[in-house]
Amino acid sequence: MSLTVEEAVGKSFITQLGLKEVNSGVSTGLEWRAGDGEVISSYSPVDNQLIGKVRTATREDYDAVMDKALAAFSTWRMMPAPQRGEIVRQFGDKLRKYKDPLGRLVSYEMGKSLQEGFGEVQEMIDICDFAVGLSRQLYGLTIHSERPLHRMYEQWHPLGVVGIISAFNFPVAVWAWNSALAWVCGDVCVWKPSEKTPLTAIACQNIMAEVLKENNLPEGICCLVIGDYKVGEMLSSDTRVPLVSATGSTRMGKIVAQTVAGRLGRSLLELGGNNAIIVTPNADLKLTIIGALFGAVGTCGQRCTSTRRLIIHDSIYDQVKEKLANAYTQLTIGNPLDPNSHVGPLIDTDAVAMYNNTIAEAKKAGARIIVEGGVLEGEGYESGCYVKPCIIEADEQYDIVKHETFAPILYLLKYSTIDEAVAMQNDVPQGLSSAIMTTNLREAELFLSHKGSDCGIANVNIGTSGAEIGGAFGGEKETGGGRESGSDAWKAYMRRQTNTINYSTELPLAQGIEFNL
């Protein structure tokens, strides 16, 4: 039996998260504009029930929001960074308060398992904690000058308005990765969420609005503009937005990158992934099966870090294939709000069509199906978005293996030497996440060396999926090259300035030039 909206997310959907039957998708943080654009409806892939409607933004709405953001920046940037960190700390505490209803809404609107919905909100909390500490550590360098009685140093200044374009698969966490760091750096944010998951964004905006009101802060620090690709084009082409952080497909990222570069702005891109795990003869097979299983089917294969390829040594190929196929028989596919479900639905029927087309293309190319896919029907599957995770035995030469399909499809590939395996791992256009399963030190170190993985993330004895917020997240090649979250990713949200101070009575000039004045 399908769950109703009230049964799925509880009364908190209305009362705690501040959502309505028809919502405005345009906010300056404290106020909601009526929104003059078209109305979009958010249907849950869980049961195809209408969750709510959203009025989208027009050009006029966008410009009004941008005016508020620019005005807020002049105030926000002058607040000391630790004080900005205090605001982010309060936002993190609000997320702790709303973790249950927000996590349920993420699960219901996007379709990921309830555990993953809660986990996504926890990622938001974690990045807030990280950002609070960072607010006291925006370090510059002191540099020795070649001129006597001179001092050089560098410092970091806020950029201004940061545009954030996020994707449906992590509807709130990736926004938080960007906004929490941008805020402590002194920037203000304008967020364009995926039109497939607008209500989670509105809920987050309502939560942040409580913090802004309680601290008597101006509107414009945290802005929301919901709409289709046209809103993304507005952000990308707007010279008032020095940085656009975009998460999504490689196709979308190339458009954003070209548009932003055309006005000499900055872009931070987190795009496609075609992630592989290399399984060597020295692998711990228990760890291998767990890592590959979660990597391939978690979020129904709709993570940018999802495992798409398993590159297995020929000496253990059949053994790994058998164990993995057996593990797939133990998966429970169903309502993600049921804690017993391992796999929820794909985001919509367009995603289902892509899944079906990919399997058909693989069969046409001659690939062998190890675990059959297909769309589930019957009670509990009425939305038409539930599919069976599929395992396909493929050849590295198949063109389809080089492409990312946002669905639970895993390709098995065979190798003979470790160099061959690394070359196979790198032989795709994308370069986000990678892993090797081995207890052999030499194999592990080779994988992490200059001649090893060419991805932004390289793991040993853990899967490709998931990342801790303490490390910089991002990838190479068609993944975009951006870095978010931990380490020194904060530098993307600031501008570097080199300063020289002369405290002598002389002014030495370059190349020994002198003026006899």
Short mmCIF file of C-alpha atoms in Angstrom, two decimals:
data_model
loop_
_atom_site.label_atom_id
_atom_site.label_comp_id
_atom_site.label_asym_id
_atom_site.label_seq_id
_atom_site.Cartn_x
_atom_site.Cartn_y
_atom_site.Cartn_z
CA MET A 1 0.00 0.00 0.00
CA SER A 2 1.30 3.47 -0.88
CA LEU A 3 1.88 5.99 1.87
CA THR A 4 -0.04 9.25 1.87
CA VAL A 5 1.83 12.52 2.29
CA GLU A 6 0.83 12.74 5.93
CA GLU A 7 1.86 9.14 6.60
CA ALA A 8 5.13 9.58 4.72
CA VAL A 9 6.52 12.67 6.36
CA GLY A 10 4.19 13.32 9.26
CA LYS A 11 2.57 16.54 10.40
CA SER A 12 6.02 18.12 10.54
CA PHE A 13 5.95 18.40 6.75
CA ILE A 14 3.43 21.22 7.20
CA THR A 15 4.03 22.53 10.70
CA GLN A 16 7.79 22.26 11.23
CA LEU A 17 9.17 22.84 7.75
CA GLY A 18 6.75 25.62 6.88
CA LEU A 19 5.58 24.14 3.58
CA LYS A 20 2.25 24.95 1.97
CA GLU A 21 0.06 23.49 -0.74
CA VAL A 22 1.31 26.18 -3.13
CA ASN A 23 4.71 27.65 -2.25
CA SER A 24 6.69 30.59 -3.51
CA GLY A 25 10.04 29.61 -4.99
CA VAL A 26 11.61 33.05 -4.59
CA SER A 27 13.08 34.19 -1.27
CA THR A 28 15.57 36.74 -0.02
CA GLY A 29 16.02 34.91 3.27
CA LEU A 30 13.43 36.81 5.28
CA GLU A 31 10.68 37.44 2.76
CA TRP A 32 9.01 35.34 0.08
CA ARG A 33 8.10 37.00 -3.20
CA ALA A 34 4.88 35.92 -4.83
CA GLY A 35 6.76 34.55 -7.82
CA ASP A 36 5.31 35.34 -11.24
CA GLY A 37 6.69 32.36 -13.14
CA GLU A 38 4.95 29.12 -14.01
CA VAL A 39 3.82 26.73 -11.30
CA ILE A 40 5.68 23.43 -11.07
CA SER A 41 4.41 20.41 -9.16
CA SER A 42 6.60 18.14 -7.06
CA TYR A 43 5.51 14.49 -7.23
CA SER A 44 7.18 11.88 -5.07
CA PRO A 45 8.83 9.02 -6.97
CA VAL A 46 7.91 6.87 -3.98
CA ASP A 47 4.17 6.75 -4.75
CA ASN A 48 3.61 9.40 -7.44
CA GLN A 49 1.66 11.53 -4.97
CA LEU A 50 1.63 15.32 -5.32
CA ILE A 51 3.63 16.79 -2.43
CA GLY A 52 3.18 20.47 -3.26
CA LYS A 53 3.38 23.15 -5.92
CA VAL A 54 5.90 25.95 -6.36
CA ARG A 55 5.65 29.28 -8.15
CA THR A 56 8.90 29.76 -10.06
CA ALA A 57 10.99 32.86 -10.65
CA THR A 58 10.86 35.31 -13.53
CA ARG A 59 13.63 37.63 -14.65
CA GLU A 60 12.07 40.37 -12.54
CA ASP A 61 12.09 38.10 -9.49
CA TYR A 62 15.72 37.18 -10.11
CA ASP A 63 16.83 40.81 -10.36
CA ALA A 64 14.94 41.72 -7.18
CA VAL A 65 16.70 38.91 -5.31
CA MET A 66 20.06 39.94 -6.71
CA ASP A 67 19.54 43.54 -5.53
CA LYS A 68 18.89 42.28 -2.01
CA ALA A 69 21.92 39.98 -2.13
CA LEU A 70 24.26 42.77 -3.23
CA ALA A 71 22.96 45.06 -0.49
CA ALA A 72 23.39 42.33 2.13
CA PHE A 73 26.96 41.64 1.03
CA SER A 74 28.05 45.17 1.99
CA THR A 75 26.95 44.44 5.58
CA TRP A 76 27.77 40.75 5.86
CA ARG A 77 31.37 41.06 4.66
CA MET A 78 32.14 43.59 7.42
CA MET A 79 31.07 41.20 10.18
CA PRO A 80 34.16 39.48 11.64
CA ALA A 81 34.56 35.95 10.33
CA PRO A 82 34.12 34.29 13.77
CA GLN A 83 30.82 36.13 14.13
CA ARG A 84 29.74 34.82 10.74
CA GLY A 85 30.79 31.40 11.99
CA GLU A 86 28.47 31.85 14.96
CA ILE A 87 25.53 32.30 12.56
CA VAL A 88 26.51 29.10 10.75
CA ARG A 89 26.78 27.34 14.12
CA GLN A 90 23.21 28.35 14.91
CA PHE A 91 22.09 27.08 11.50
CA GLY A 92 23.73 23.73 12.28
CA ASP A 93 21.83 23.58 15.57
CA LYS A 94 18.58 24.29 13.74
CA LEU A 95 19.36 21.40 11.40
CA ARG A 96 19.80 19.14 14.42
CA LYS A 97 16.34 20.21 15.56
CA TYR A 98 14.79 19.56 12.14
CA LYS A 99 16.86 16.54 11.17
CA ASP A 100 13.96 14.08 11.36
CA PRO A 101 11.36 15.96 9.30
CA LEU A 102 13.93 17.28 6.81
CA GLY A 103 15.50 13.85 6.39
CA ARG A 104 12.07 12.34 5.75
CA LEU A 105 11.27 15.04 3.21
CA VAL A 106 14.57 14.42 1.40
CA SER A 107 13.73 10.72 1.25
CA TYR A 108 10.18 11.27 0.10
CA GLU A 109 10.82 13.95 -2.52
CA MET A 110 14.03 12.47 -3.95
CA GLY A 111 13.48 8.76 -3.35
CA LYS A 112 16.64 7.81 -1.46
CA SER A 113 16.41 5.53 1.56
CA LEU A 114 15.39 7.02 4.88
CA GLN A 115 18.84 6.30 6.31
CA GLU A 116 20.39 8.20 3.42
CA GLY A 117 17.91 11.05 3.90
CA PHE A 118 18.94 11.40 7.53
CA GLY A 119 22.56 11.00 6.48
CA GLU A 120 22.27 13.87 4.04
CA VAL A 121 21.02 16.20 6.76
CA GLN A 122 23.86 14.97 8.96
CA GLU A 123 26.29 16.02 6.22
CA MET A 124 24.79 19.50 6.43
CA ILE A 125 25.34 19.52 10.17
CA ASP A 126 28.91 18.30 9.76
CA ILE A 127 29.84 20.96 7.21
CA CYS A 128 28.40 23.62 9.51
CA ASP A 129 30.65 22.35 12.31
CA PHE A 130 33.61 22.38 9.93
CA ALA A 131 32.80 25.90 8.77
CA VAL A 132 32.54 27.21 12.33
CA GLY A 133 36.11 26.14 13.03
CA LEU A 134 37.19 27.43 9.65
CA SER A 135 35.84 30.89 10.50
CA ARG A 136 38.85 31.32 12.81
CA GLN A 137 41.35 29.87 10.34
CA LEU A 138 41.11 31.82 7.06
CA TYR A 139 44.88 32.03 7.00
CA GLY A 140 47.13 34.01 4.69
CA LEU A 141 50.94 33.84 4.38
CA THR A 142 53.74 36.10 5.54
CA ILE A 143 56.37 36.41 2.81
CA HIS A 144 59.95 37.65 3.12
CA SER A 145 60.58 40.66 0.90
CA GLU A 146 63.76 41.05 -1.17
CA ARG A 147 63.73 44.77 -0.29
CA PRO A 148 65.02 46.02 3.08
CA LEU A 149 62.51 47.25 5.63
CA HIS A 150 59.60 45.90 3.63
CA ARG A 151 57.04 43.33 4.68
CA MET A 152 54.92 41.18 2.39
CA TYR A 153 51.88 39.12 3.19
CA GLU A 154 48.77 37.80 1.51
CA GLN A 155 45.21 37.92 2.74
CA TRP A 156 41.85 36.64 1.58
CA HIS A 157 38.74 38.74 0.93
CA PRO A 158 35.13 37.73 0.24
CA LEU A 159 34.12 37.44 -3.40
CA GLY A 160 30.55 38.73 -3.20
CA VAL A 161 27.49 36.87 -4.46
CA VAL A 162 28.01 33.12 -4.92
CA GLY A 163 25.56 31.39 -7.23
CA ILE A 164 24.81 27.76 -6.33
CA ILE A 165 23.21 25.37 -8.81
CA SER A 166 22.48 22.00 -7.19
CA ALA A 167 21.22 18.64 -8.46
CA PHE A 168 18.32 16.43 -7.38
CA ASN A 169 20.38 13.51 -6.06
CA PHE A 170 21.71 15.45 -3.08
CA PRO A 171 19.05 18.14 -2.90
CA VAL A 172 20.29 19.83 0.29
CA ALA A 173 23.76 18.59 1.28
CA VAL A 174 25.67 20.01 -1.68
CA TRP A 175 24.00 23.38 -1.19
CA ALA A 176 25.15 23.29 2.44
CA TRP A 177 28.72 22.37 1.41
CA ASN A 178 28.82 25.54 -0.64
CA SER A 179 26.77 27.94 1.44
CA ALA A 180 28.31 27.16 4.85
CA LEU A 181 31.81 27.84 3.52
CA ALA A 182 30.73 30.84 1.47
CA TRP A 183 29.01 32.40 4.48
CA VAL A 184 31.99 32.16 6.81
CA CYS A 185 34.15 33.54 3.99
CA GLY A 186 31.92 36.62 3.93
CA ASP A 187 29.94 35.84 0.77
CA VAL A 188 26.19 35.81 0.30
CA CYS A 189 24.45 33.04 -1.66
CA VAL A 190 21.80 32.75 -4.35
CA TRP A 191 20.62 29.15 -4.71
CA LYS A 192 18.99 27.57 -7.76
CA PRO A 193 18.00 24.04 -6.68
CA SER A 194 16.86 21.28 -8.99
CA GLU A 195 13.29 21.80 -10.12
CA LYS A 196 12.84 18.07 -9.44
CA THR A 197 13.27 18.60 -5.68
CA PRO A 198 12.09 22.16 -4.92
CA LEU A 199 10.37 21.55 -1.59
CA THR A 200 13.51 20.43 0.23
CA ALA A 201 15.08 23.75 -0.81
CA ILE A 202 12.13 25.75 0.48
CA ALA A 203 12.33 23.87 3.78
CA CYS A 204 16.03 24.74 4.13
CA GLN A 205 15.29 28.38 3.35
CA ASN A 206 12.63 28.44 6.07
CA ILE A 207 15.09 26.96 8.57
CA MET A 208 17.80 29.51 7.76
CA ALA A 209 15.22 32.31 7.94
CA GLU A 210 14.69 31.50 11.62
CA VAL A 211 18.39 32.09 12.27
CA LEU A 212 18.46 35.35 10.32
CA LYS A 213 15.41 36.69 12.17
CA GLU A 214 16.71 35.69 15.59
CA ASN A 215 19.95 37.59 14.91
CA ASN A 216 18.35 40.66 13.29
CA LEU A 217 20.36 40.13 10.11
CA PRO A 218 19.40 41.67 6.77
CA GLU A 219 17.67 39.78 4.00
CA GLY A 220 19.82 38.78 1.05
CA ILE A 221 22.42 36.66 2.86
CA CYS A 222 20.62 33.44 1.92
CA CYS A 223 18.53 33.64 -1.24
CA LEU A 224 16.51 31.11 -3.20
CA VAL A 225 15.43 31.28 -6.85
CA ILE A 226 13.56 28.21 -8.11
CA GLY A 227 13.10 27.65 -11.82
CA ASP A 228 14.28 25.72 -14.84
CA TYR A 229 17.52 26.03 -16.80
CA LYS A 230 16.73 29.68 -17.57
CA VAL A 231 17.48 30.61 -13.96
CA GLY A 232 20.80 28.80 -14.28
CA GLU A 233 21.51 30.85 -17.38
CA MET A 234 20.75 34.04 -15.46
CA LEU A 235 23.28 33.12 -12.77
CA SER A 236 25.92 31.97 -15.25
CA SER A 237 25.76 35.10 -17.39
CA ASP A 238 25.42 37.62 -14.54
CA THR A 239 28.58 39.72 -14.03
CA ARG A 240 27.35 40.48 -10.51
CA VAL A 241 28.01 36.84 -9.59
CA PRO A 242 31.80 36.31 -9.40
CA LEU A 243 31.51 32.57 -8.64
CA VAL A 244 29.01 30.00 -9.88
CA SER A 245 29.19 26.59 -8.21
CA ALA A 246 27.32 24.05 -10.32
CA THR A 247 26.62 20.39 -9.65
CA GLY A 248 25.07 18.21 -12.33
CA SER A 249 25.75 16.53 -15.64
CA THR A 250 28.86 17.09 -17.72
CA ARG A 251 26.68 18.49 -20.50
CA MET A 252 25.24 21.11 -18.17
CA GLY A 253 28.65 21.87 -16.70
CA LYS A 254 30.18 22.60 -20.07
CA ILE A 255 27.46 25.15 -20.78
CA VAL A 256 27.95 26.82 -17.39
CA ALA A 257 31.74 26.82 -17.75
CA GLN A 258 31.65 28.43 -21.20
CA THR A 259 29.14 31.07 -20.14
CA VAL A 260 30.97 32.01 -16.94
CA ALA A 261 34.38 31.98 -18.63
CA GLY A 262 32.99 34.23 -21.38
CA ARG A 263 32.63 36.98 -18.80
CA LEU A 264 35.88 36.01 -17.02
CA GLY A 265 34.05 34.81 -13.93
CA ARG A 266 34.87 31.77 -11.83
CA SER A 267 33.12 28.43 -11.89
CA LEU A 268 33.32 25.52 -9.46
CA LEU A 269 32.09 22.40 -11.24
CA GLU A 270 31.10 19.02 -9.81
CA LEU A 271 29.94 16.94 -12.76
CA GLY A 272 29.71 13.33 -13.92
CA GLY A 273 31.46 10.28 -12.59
CA ASN A 274 32.18 6.82 -14.01
CA ASN A 275 33.74 5.31 -10.95
CA ALA A 276 35.57 2.00 -10.76
CA ILE A 277 36.82 -0.39 -8.09
CA ILE A 278 39.86 -2.51 -8.91
CA VAL A 279 39.72 -5.92 -7.20
CA THR A 280 43.12 -7.59 -6.94
CA PRO A 281 43.95 -11.21 -5.97
CA ASN A 282 45.00 -9.78 -2.60
CA ALA A 283 41.60 -8.24 -1.86
CA ASP A 284 39.56 -8.92 1.25
CA LEU A 285 36.48 -10.22 -0.55
CA LYS A 286 34.08 -9.46 2.29
CA LEU A 287 35.05 -5.78 2.16
CA THR A 288 34.95 -5.91 -1.62
CA ILE A 289 31.40 -7.20 -1.89
CA ILE A 290 30.08 -4.75 0.71
CA GLY A 291 31.84 -1.79 -0.93
CA ALA A 292 30.78 -2.73 -4.45
CA LEU A 293 27.18 -3.47 -3.43
CA PHE A 294 26.58 -0.19 -1.64
CA GLY A 295 28.49 1.76 -4.26
CA ALA A 296 26.40 0.34 -7.08
CA VAL A 297 22.89 0.36 -5.57
CA GLY A 298 23.00 3.12 -2.92
CA THR A 299 20.64 5.99 -3.84
CA CYS A 300 19.51 3.65 -6.64
CA GLY A 301 22.77 4.35 -8.45
CA GLN A 302 22.09 8.10 -8.57
CA ARG A 303 25.24 9.33 -6.83
CA CYS A 304 28.02 11.02 -8.75
CA THR A 305 30.29 8.66 -6.80
CA SER A 306 28.24 5.52 -7.51
CA THR A 307 30.28 2.49 -8.55
CA ARG A 308 29.75 1.92 -12.29
CA ARG A 309 32.61 -0.50 -13.05
CA LEU A 310 34.17 -3.40 -11.16
CA ILE A 311 37.60 -4.28 -12.61
CA ILE A 312 38.43 -7.77 -11.34
CA HIS A 313 41.61 -9.84 -11.68
CA ASP A 314 41.03 -12.86 -13.90
CA SER A 315 42.19 -15.30 -11.19
CA ILE A 316 39.27 -14.36 -8.88
CA TYR A 317 36.80 -13.05 -11.46
CA ASP A 318 34.33 -15.93 -11.28
CA GLN A 319 34.46 -16.01 -7.49
CA VAL A 320 33.72 -12.29 -7.14
CA LYS A 321 30.99 -12.44 -9.78
CA GLU A 322 29.23 -15.29 -7.98
CA LYS A 323 29.43 -13.64 -4.55
CA LEU A 324 28.18 -10.32 -5.89
CA ALA A 325 25.29 -11.88 -7.80
CA ASN A 326 24.27 -13.71 -4.63
CA ALA A 327 24.41 -10.46 -2.64
CA TYR A 328 22.06 -8.82 -5.17
CA THR A 329 19.43 -11.48 -4.45
CA GLN A 330 19.30 -10.24 -0.85
CA LEU A 331 18.39 -6.64 -1.75
CA THR A 332 14.99 -5.30 -0.73
CA ILE A 333 13.57 -2.82 -3.23
CA GLY A 334 10.70 -0.69 -2.01
CA ASN A 335 9.42 2.39 -0.26
CA PRO A 336 12.54 4.24 0.92
CA LEU A 337 10.73 5.42 4.05
CA ASP A 338 10.64 1.80 5.16
CA PRO A 339 13.92 1.20 7.08
CA ASN A 340 14.00 -2.35 5.71
CA SER A 341 14.33 -1.14 2.10
CA HIS A 342 17.83 -1.08 0.62
CA VAL A 343 16.91 0.47 -2.72
CA GLY A 344 14.28 3.09 -3.45
CA PRO A 345 13.03 4.44 -6.79
CA LEU A 346 14.74 6.39 -9.54
CA ILE A 347 13.88 10.08 -9.55
CA ASP A 348 11.32 9.93 -12.39
CA THR A 349 10.18 8.00 -15.45
CA ASP A 350 12.71 9.79 -17.67
CA ALA A 351 15.44 8.21 -15.56
CA VAL A 352 13.73 4.85 -15.93
CA ALA A 353 13.72 5.23 -19.71
CA MET A 354 17.46 5.99 -19.67
CA TYR A 355 18.04 2.90 -17.52
CA ASN A 356 16.08 0.70 -19.94
CA ASN A 357 17.82 2.16 -22.99
CA THR A 358 21.26 1.55 -21.49
CA ILE A 359 20.53 -2.11 -20.77
CA ALA A 360 19.16 -2.53 -24.29
CA GLU A 361 22.28 -0.95 -25.78
CA ALA A 362 24.52 -3.21 -23.70
CA LYS A 363 22.70 -6.30 -24.91
CA LYS A 364 22.91 -5.08 -28.49
CA ALA A 365 26.68 -4.65 -28.11
CA GLY A 366 26.98 -8.27 -27.00
CA ALA A 367 27.30 -7.80 -23.24
CA ARG A 368 26.13 -10.64 -21.01
CA ILE A 369 23.57 -9.92 -18.29
CA ILE A 370 24.59 -11.48 -14.96
CA VAL A 371 21.76 -10.03 -12.85
CA GLU A 372 18.75 -9.12 -14.94
CA GLY A 373 17.30 -5.63 -14.65
CA GLY A 374 13.78 -4.43 -15.32
CA VAL A 375 11.01 -2.17 -14.04
CA LEU A 376 9.03 -3.43 -11.05
CA GLU A 377 5.26 -3.46 -11.18
CA GLY A 378 2.44 -4.21 -8.80
CA GLU A 379 1.50 -3.10 -5.30
CA GLY A 380 3.94 -0.57 -3.88
CA TYR A 381 5.50 0.10 -7.28
CA GLU A 382 2.69 2.16 -8.83
CA SER A 383 4.91 5.19 -9.50
CA GLY A 384 6.72 3.27 -12.24
CA CYS A 385 10.09 4.44 -10.91
CA TYR A 386 11.27 1.27 -9.17
CA VAL A 387 13.88 -0.75 -11.07
CA LYS A 388 16.00 -3.80 -10.34
CA PRO A 389 19.76 -3.26 -9.90
CA CYS A 390 21.50 -4.87 -12.84
CA ILE A 391 24.95 -6.45 -13.31
CA ILE A 392 26.38 -6.64 -16.82
CA GLU A 393 29.48 -8.55 -17.91
CA ALA A 394 31.15 -6.25 -20.41
CA ASP A 395 34.27 -5.61 -22.44
CA GLU A 396 36.30 -2.46 -21.86
CA GLN A 397 36.02 -1.70 -25.56
CA TYR A 398 32.25 -1.30 -25.38
CA ASP A 399 31.46 2.35 -25.88
CA ILE A 400 28.61 2.20 -23.40
CA VAL A 401 31.03 1.47 -20.55
CA LYS A 402 32.62 4.90 -21.10
CA HIS A 403 29.35 6.71 -20.41
CA GLU A 404 27.70 7.45 -17.08
CA THR A 405 24.14 6.21 -16.62
CA PHE A 406 22.50 7.57 -13.48
CA ALA A 407 20.98 4.23 -12.48
CA PRO A 408 21.92 0.99 -10.65
CA ILE A 409 23.84 -0.63 -13.52
CA LEU A 410 27.22 -2.20 -12.72
CA TYR A 411 29.68 -3.41 -15.37
CA LEU A 412 32.09 -6.26 -14.62
CA LEU A 413 35.45 -6.10 -16.41
CA LYS A 414 38.43 -8.48 -16.31
CA TYR A 415 42.17 -7.69 -16.11
CA SER A 416 45.48 -9.57 -15.92
CA THR A 417 48.11 -7.11 -14.60
CA ILE A 418 47.86 -4.20 -12.17
CA ASP A 419 49.12 -1.77 -14.82
CA GLU A 420 46.37 -2.98 -17.14
CA ALA A 421 43.79 -2.47 -14.38
CA VAL A 422 44.91 1.11 -13.67
CA ALA A 423 44.90 1.94 -17.38
CA MET A 424 41.36 0.52 -17.64
CA GLN A 425 40.26 2.51 -14.62
CA ASN A 426 41.58 5.74 -16.16
CA ASP A 427 40.31 5.08 -19.68
CA VAL A 428 37.05 7.01 -19.33
CA PRO A 429 36.30 10.73 -19.82
CA GLN A 430 35.27 11.20 -16.18
CA GLY A 431 37.60 11.36 -13.18
CA LEU A 432 35.73 11.66 -9.91
CA SER A 433 36.12 8.67 -7.57
CA SER A 434 38.09 5.42 -7.64
CA ALA A 435 39.11 2.60 -5.35
CA ILE A 436 41.31 -0.46 -5.11
CA MET A 437 40.67 -3.49 -2.94
CA THR A 438 43.97 -5.03 -1.88
CA THR A 439 46.00 -5.97 1.18
CA ASN A 440 49.20 -5.65 -0.85
CA LEU A 441 51.12 -2.48 0.03
CA ARG A 442 52.78 -2.21 -3.35
CA GLU A 443 49.48 -2.41 -5.23
CA ALA A 444 47.92 0.18 -2.94
CA GLU A 445 50.80 2.63 -3.23
CA LEU A 446 50.98 2.18 -7.01
CA PHE A 447 47.27 3.03 -7.24
CA LEU A 448 47.84 6.23 -5.23
CA SER A 449 51.03 7.23 -7.06
CA HIS A 450 51.56 9.55 -10.05
CA LYS A 451 51.06 6.58 -12.38
CA GLY A 452 47.93 5.41 -10.58
CA SER A 453 44.38 6.70 -10.44
CA ASP A 454 43.74 9.97 -12.29
CA CYS A 455 40.65 10.76 -10.20
CA GLY A 456 40.15 13.47 -7.61
CA ILE A 457 39.31 10.77 -5.06
CA ALA A 458 41.30 7.54 -4.74
CA ASN A 459 40.52 5.05 -1.97
CA VAL A 460 42.07 1.86 -0.66
CA ASN A 461 39.83 -0.83 0.82
CA ILE A 462 36.71 1.32 0.82
CA GLY A 463 34.30 1.86 -2.06
CA THR A 464 33.91 4.82 -4.37
CA SER A 465 30.67 6.10 -2.87
CA GLY A 466 30.55 8.67 -0.14
CA ALA A 467 33.13 11.12 1.15
CA GLU A 468 33.96 12.72 4.48
CA ILE A 469 33.45 16.47 4.68
CA GLY A 470 36.97 16.97 6.06
CA GLY A 471 38.52 16.22 2.67
CA ALA A 472 38.19 18.29 -0.49
CA PHE A 473 35.56 16.74 -2.75
CA GLY A 474 35.78 16.83 -6.54
CA GLY A 475 37.30 15.30 -9.64
CA GLU A 476 39.27 15.76 -12.83
CA LYS A 477 38.66 15.63 -16.59
CA GLU A 478 34.95 15.81 -17.44
CA THR A 479 34.09 15.85 -13.74
CA GLY A 480 35.00 19.52 -13.86
CA GLY A 481 38.03 20.01 -11.64
CA GLY A 482 36.23 21.78 -8.79
CA ARG A 483 36.73 21.15 -5.08
CA GLU A 484 34.11 21.56 -2.37
CA SER A 485 33.74 20.82 1.33
CA GLY A 486 36.92 20.24 3.38
CA SER A 487 40.65 20.87 3.29
CA ASP A 488 41.36 24.27 1.68
CA ALA A 489 38.30 24.27 -0.59
CA TRP A 490 37.31 27.51 1.15
CA LYS A 491 39.80 29.37 -1.05
CA ALA A 492 37.45 28.98 -4.02
CA TYR A 493 35.01 31.33 -2.28
CA MET A 494 37.52 34.13 -1.68
CA ARG A 495 39.90 36.34 -3.61
CA ARG A 496 43.61 36.40 -2.79
CA GLN A 497 45.40 39.70 -2.31
CA THR A 498 49.15 40.23 -1.99
CA ASN A 499 50.18 43.18 0.18
CA THR A 500 53.53 44.94 0.52
CA ILE A 501 54.26 47.44 3.28
CA ASN A 502 57.28 49.75 3.09
CA TYR A 503 58.27 51.04 6.52
CA SER A 504 61.62 52.52 5.42
CA THR A 505 62.50 56.04 4.28
CA GLU A 506 63.51 54.81 0.82
CA LEU A 507 61.58 53.57 -2.19
CA PRO A 508 63.68 50.97 -4.02
CA LEU A 509 62.44 50.46 -7.58
CA ALA A 510 62.46 47.37 -9.74
CA GLN A 511 65.53 46.63 -11.89
CA GLY A 512 67.52 49.23 -9.98
CA ILE A 513 65.83 52.17 -11.69
CA GLU A 514 66.48 55.52 -10.00
CA PHE A 515 65.01 58.99 -10.31
CA ASN A 516 67.22 61.91 -9.26
CA LEU A 517 64.54 64.04 -7.65
#
